[in-house]
C-alpha positions as a Markdown table, in Angstrom:
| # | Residue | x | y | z |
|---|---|---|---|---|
| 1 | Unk | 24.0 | 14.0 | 22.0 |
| 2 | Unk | 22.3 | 16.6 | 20.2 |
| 3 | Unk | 21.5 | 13.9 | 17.1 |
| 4 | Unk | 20.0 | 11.4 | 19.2 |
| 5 | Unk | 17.8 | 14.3 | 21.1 |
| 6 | Unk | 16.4 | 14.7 | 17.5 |
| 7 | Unk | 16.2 | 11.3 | 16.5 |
| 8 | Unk | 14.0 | 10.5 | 20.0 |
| 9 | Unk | 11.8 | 13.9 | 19.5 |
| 10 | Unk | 11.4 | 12.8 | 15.6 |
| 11 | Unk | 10.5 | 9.6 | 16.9 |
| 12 | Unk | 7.8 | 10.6 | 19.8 |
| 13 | Unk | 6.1 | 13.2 | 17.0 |
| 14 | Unk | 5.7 | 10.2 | 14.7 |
| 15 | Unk | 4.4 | 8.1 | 16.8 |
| 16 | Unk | 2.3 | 11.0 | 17.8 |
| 17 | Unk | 0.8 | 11.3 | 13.9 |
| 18 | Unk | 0.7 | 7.5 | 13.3 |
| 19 | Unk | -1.8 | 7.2 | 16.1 |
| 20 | Unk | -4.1 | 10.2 | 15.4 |
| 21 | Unk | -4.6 | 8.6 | 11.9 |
| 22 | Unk | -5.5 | 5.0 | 13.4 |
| 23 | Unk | -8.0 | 6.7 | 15.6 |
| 24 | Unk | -9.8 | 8.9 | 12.9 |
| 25 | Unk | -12.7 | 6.4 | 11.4 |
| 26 | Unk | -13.2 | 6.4 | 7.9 |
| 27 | Unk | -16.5 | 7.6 | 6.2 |
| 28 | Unk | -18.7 | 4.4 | 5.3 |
| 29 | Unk | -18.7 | 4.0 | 1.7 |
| 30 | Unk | -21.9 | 1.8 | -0.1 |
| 31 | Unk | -19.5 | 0.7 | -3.2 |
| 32 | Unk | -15.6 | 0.1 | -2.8 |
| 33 | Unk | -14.3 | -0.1 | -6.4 |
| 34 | Unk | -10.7 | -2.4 | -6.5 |
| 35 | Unk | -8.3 | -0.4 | -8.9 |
| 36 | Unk | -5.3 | -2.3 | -9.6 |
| 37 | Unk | -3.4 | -3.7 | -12.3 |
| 38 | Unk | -1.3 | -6.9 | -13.5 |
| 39 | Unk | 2.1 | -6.2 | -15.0 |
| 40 | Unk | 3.2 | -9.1 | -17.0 |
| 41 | Unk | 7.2 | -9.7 | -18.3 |
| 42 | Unk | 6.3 | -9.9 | -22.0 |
| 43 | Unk | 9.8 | -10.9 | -22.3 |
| 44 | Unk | 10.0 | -14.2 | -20.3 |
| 45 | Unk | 10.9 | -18.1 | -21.4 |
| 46 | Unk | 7.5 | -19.0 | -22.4 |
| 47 | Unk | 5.8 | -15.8 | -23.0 |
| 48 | Unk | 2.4 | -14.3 | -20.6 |
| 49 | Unk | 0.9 | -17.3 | -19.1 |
| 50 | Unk | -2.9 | -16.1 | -20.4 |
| 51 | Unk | -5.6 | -18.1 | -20.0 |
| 52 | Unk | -6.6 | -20.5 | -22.7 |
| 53 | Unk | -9.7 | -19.3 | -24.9 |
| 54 | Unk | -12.1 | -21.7 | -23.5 |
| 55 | Unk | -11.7 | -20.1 | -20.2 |
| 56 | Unk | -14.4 | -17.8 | -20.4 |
């Protein structure tokens, strides 16, 4: 009993935190810059599918 106490009070607080962050707007920004990379197998049947040289 004293587990599943936790687990709901854990729960509620969570809850709680999740919706205090959806609720807090987010400055506006004039320039959103996408950082991400591709990670390619170098190792597969065929090698990196890259695009041919004409492709530019």
């Amino acid at each position: 009993m004293k587990i599943a106490g936790l687990t709901l009070i854990s729960l509620i607080i969570l809850s709680i935190s999740i919706q205090a962050d959806e609720n807090r707007s987010l400055p506006k920004v004039k320039h959103m810059i996408d950082t991400h990379i591709h990670l390619y197998d170098t190792s597969r049947d065929g090698g990196v599918p890259w695009p041919p040289e004409e492709d530019t």
